[in-house]
JSON list of C-alpha atoms in Angstrom, two decimals:
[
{"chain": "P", "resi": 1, "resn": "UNK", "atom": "CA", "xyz": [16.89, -23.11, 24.59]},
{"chain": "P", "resi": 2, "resn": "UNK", "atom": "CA", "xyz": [13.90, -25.03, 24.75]},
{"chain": "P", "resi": 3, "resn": "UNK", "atom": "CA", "xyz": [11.50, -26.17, 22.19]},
{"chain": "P", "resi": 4, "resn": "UNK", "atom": "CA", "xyz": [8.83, -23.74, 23.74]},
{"chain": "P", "resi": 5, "resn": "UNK", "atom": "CA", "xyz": [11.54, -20.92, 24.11]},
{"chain": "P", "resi": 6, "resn": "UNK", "atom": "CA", "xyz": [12.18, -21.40, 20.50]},
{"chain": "P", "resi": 7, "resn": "UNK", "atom": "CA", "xyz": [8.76, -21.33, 19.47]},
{"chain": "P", "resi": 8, "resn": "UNK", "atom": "CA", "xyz": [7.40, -18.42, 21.47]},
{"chain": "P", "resi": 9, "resn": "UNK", "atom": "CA", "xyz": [10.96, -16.02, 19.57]},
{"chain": "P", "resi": 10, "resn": "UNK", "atom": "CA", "xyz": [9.81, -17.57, 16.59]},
{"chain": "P", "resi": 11, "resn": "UNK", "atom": "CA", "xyz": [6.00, -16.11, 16.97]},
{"chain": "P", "resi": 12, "resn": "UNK", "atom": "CA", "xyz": [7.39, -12.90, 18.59]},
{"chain": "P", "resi": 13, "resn": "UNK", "atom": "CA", "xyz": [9.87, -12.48, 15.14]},
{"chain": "P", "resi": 14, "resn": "UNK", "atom": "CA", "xyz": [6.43, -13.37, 13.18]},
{"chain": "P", "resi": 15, "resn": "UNK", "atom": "CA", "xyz": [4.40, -11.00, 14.98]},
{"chain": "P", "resi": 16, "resn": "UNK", "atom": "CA", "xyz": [7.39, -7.98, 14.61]},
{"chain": "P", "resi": 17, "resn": "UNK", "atom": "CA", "xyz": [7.31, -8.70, 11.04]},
{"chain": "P", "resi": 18, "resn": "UNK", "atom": "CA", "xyz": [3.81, -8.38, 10.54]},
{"chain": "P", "resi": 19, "resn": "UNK", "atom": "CA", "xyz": [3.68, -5.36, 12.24]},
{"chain": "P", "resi": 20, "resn": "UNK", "atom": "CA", "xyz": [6.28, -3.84, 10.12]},
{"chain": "P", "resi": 21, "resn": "UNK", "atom": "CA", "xyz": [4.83, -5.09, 7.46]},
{"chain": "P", "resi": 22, "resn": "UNK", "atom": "CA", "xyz": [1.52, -3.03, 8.09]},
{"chain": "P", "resi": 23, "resn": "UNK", "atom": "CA", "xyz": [2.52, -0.28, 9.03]},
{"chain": "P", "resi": 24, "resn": "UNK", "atom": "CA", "xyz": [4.98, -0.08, 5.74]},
{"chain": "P", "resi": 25, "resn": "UNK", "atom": "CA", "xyz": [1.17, -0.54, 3.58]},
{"chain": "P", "resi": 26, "resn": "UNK", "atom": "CA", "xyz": [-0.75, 1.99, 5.81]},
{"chain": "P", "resi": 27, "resn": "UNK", "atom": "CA", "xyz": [2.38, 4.93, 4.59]},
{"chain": "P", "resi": 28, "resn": "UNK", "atom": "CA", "xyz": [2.33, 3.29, 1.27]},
{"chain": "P", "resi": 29, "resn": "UNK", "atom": "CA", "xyz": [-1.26, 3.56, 0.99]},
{"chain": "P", "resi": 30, "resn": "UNK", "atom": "CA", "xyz": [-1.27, 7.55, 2.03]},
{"chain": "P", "resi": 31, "resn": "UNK", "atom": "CA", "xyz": [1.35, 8.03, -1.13]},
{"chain": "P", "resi": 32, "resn": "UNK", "atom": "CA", "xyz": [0.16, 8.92, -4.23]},
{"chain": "P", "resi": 33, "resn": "UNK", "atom": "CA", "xyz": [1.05, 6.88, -7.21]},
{"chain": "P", "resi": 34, "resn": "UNK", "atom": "CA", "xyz": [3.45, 8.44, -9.46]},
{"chain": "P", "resi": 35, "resn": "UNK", "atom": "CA", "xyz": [2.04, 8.87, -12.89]},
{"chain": "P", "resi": 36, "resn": "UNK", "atom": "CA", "xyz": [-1.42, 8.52, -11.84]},
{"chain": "P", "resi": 37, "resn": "UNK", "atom": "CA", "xyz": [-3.71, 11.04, -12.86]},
{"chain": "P", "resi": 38, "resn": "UNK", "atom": "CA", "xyz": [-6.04, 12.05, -10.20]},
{"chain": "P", "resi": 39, "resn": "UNK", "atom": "CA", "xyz": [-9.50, 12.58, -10.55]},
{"chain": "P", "resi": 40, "resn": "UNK", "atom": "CA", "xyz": [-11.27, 15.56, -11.96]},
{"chain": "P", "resi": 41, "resn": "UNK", "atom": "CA", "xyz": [-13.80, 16.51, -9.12]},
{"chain": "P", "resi": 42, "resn": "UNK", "atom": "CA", "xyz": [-12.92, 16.38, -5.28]},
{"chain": "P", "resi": 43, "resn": "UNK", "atom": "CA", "xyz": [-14.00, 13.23, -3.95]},
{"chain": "P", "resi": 44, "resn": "UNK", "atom": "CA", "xyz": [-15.19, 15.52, -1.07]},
{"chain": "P", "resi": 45, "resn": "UNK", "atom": "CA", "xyz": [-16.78, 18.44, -1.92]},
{"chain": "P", "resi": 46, "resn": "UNK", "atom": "CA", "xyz": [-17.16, 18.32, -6.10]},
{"chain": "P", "resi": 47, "resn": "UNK", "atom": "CA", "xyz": [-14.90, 21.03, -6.96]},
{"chain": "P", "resi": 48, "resn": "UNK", "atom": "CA", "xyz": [-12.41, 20.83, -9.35]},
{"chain": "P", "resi": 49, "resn": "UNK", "atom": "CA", "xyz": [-8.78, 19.94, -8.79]},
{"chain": "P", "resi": 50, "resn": "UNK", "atom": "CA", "xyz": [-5.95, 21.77, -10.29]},
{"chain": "P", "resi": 51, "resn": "UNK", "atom": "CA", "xyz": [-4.11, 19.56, -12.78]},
{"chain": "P", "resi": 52, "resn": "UNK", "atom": "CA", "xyz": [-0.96, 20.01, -10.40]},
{"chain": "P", "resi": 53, "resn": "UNK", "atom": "CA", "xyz": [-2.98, 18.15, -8.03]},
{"chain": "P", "resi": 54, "resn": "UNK", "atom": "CA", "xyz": [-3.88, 15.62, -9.69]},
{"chain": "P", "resi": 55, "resn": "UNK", "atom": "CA", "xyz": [-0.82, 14.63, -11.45]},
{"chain": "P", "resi": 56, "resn": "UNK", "atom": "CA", "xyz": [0.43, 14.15, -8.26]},
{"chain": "P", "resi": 57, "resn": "UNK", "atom": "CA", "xyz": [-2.41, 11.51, -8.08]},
{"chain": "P", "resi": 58, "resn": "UNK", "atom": "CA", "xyz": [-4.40, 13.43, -5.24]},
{"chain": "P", "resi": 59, "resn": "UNK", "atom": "CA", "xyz": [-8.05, 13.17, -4.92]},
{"chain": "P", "resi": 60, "resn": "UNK", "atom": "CA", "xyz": [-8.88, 15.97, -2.82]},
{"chain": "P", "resi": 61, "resn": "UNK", "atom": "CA", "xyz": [-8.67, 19.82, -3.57]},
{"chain": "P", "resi": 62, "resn": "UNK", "atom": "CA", "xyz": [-6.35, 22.23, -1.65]},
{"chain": "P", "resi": 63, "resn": "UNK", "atom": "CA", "xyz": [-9.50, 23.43, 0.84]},
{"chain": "P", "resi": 64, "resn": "UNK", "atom": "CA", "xyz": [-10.55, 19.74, 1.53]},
{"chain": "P", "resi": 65, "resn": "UNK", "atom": "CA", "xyz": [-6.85, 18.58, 2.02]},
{"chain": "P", "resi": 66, "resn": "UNK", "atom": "CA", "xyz": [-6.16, 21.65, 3.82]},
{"chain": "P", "resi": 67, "resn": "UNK", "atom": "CA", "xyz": [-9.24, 20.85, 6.32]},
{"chain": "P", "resi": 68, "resn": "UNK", "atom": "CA", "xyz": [-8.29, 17.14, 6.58]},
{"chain": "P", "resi": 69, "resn": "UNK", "atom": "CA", "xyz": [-5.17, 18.20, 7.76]},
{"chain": "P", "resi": 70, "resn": "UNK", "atom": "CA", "xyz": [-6.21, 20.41, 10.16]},
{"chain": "P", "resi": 71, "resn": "UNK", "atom": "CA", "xyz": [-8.65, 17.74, 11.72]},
{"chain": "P", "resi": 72, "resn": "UNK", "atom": "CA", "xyz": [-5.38, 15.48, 11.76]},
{"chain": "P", "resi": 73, "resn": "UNK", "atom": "CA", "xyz": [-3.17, 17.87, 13.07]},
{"chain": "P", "resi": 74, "resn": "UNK", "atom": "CA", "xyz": [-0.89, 17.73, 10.05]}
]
């Protein structure tokens, strides 16, 4: 293989990494943290959020989450 060859699978390998990479922090960053407490108030609407909610870290309340979803088709 050529030097060029070489190079060119070498950025293609760099490029599939980095990729995988960010996709693997975009579903990371959708996860809630385990043993974080979420917050009191929706960061939406203001309501409150049922402690089952939050210690599941979320930061939305069901009606918020439920309508984000349904403008994601979730």
């Amino acid at each position: 293989m050529s030097g060029t060859s070489e190079r060119m699978l070498e950025r293609d390998e760099q490029t599939t990494l980095w990729l995988r990479d960010n996709q693997i922090n975009s579903i990371r960053s959708q996860i809630p943290e385990v043993g974080k407490l979420g917050p009191e108030d929706c960061q939406e609407c203001g309501n409150d959020i049922p402690m089952g909610r939050r210690q599941h870290g979320y930061d939305l309340c069901v009606e918020c989450a439920s309508v984000r979803e349904v403008k994601h088709g979730r």
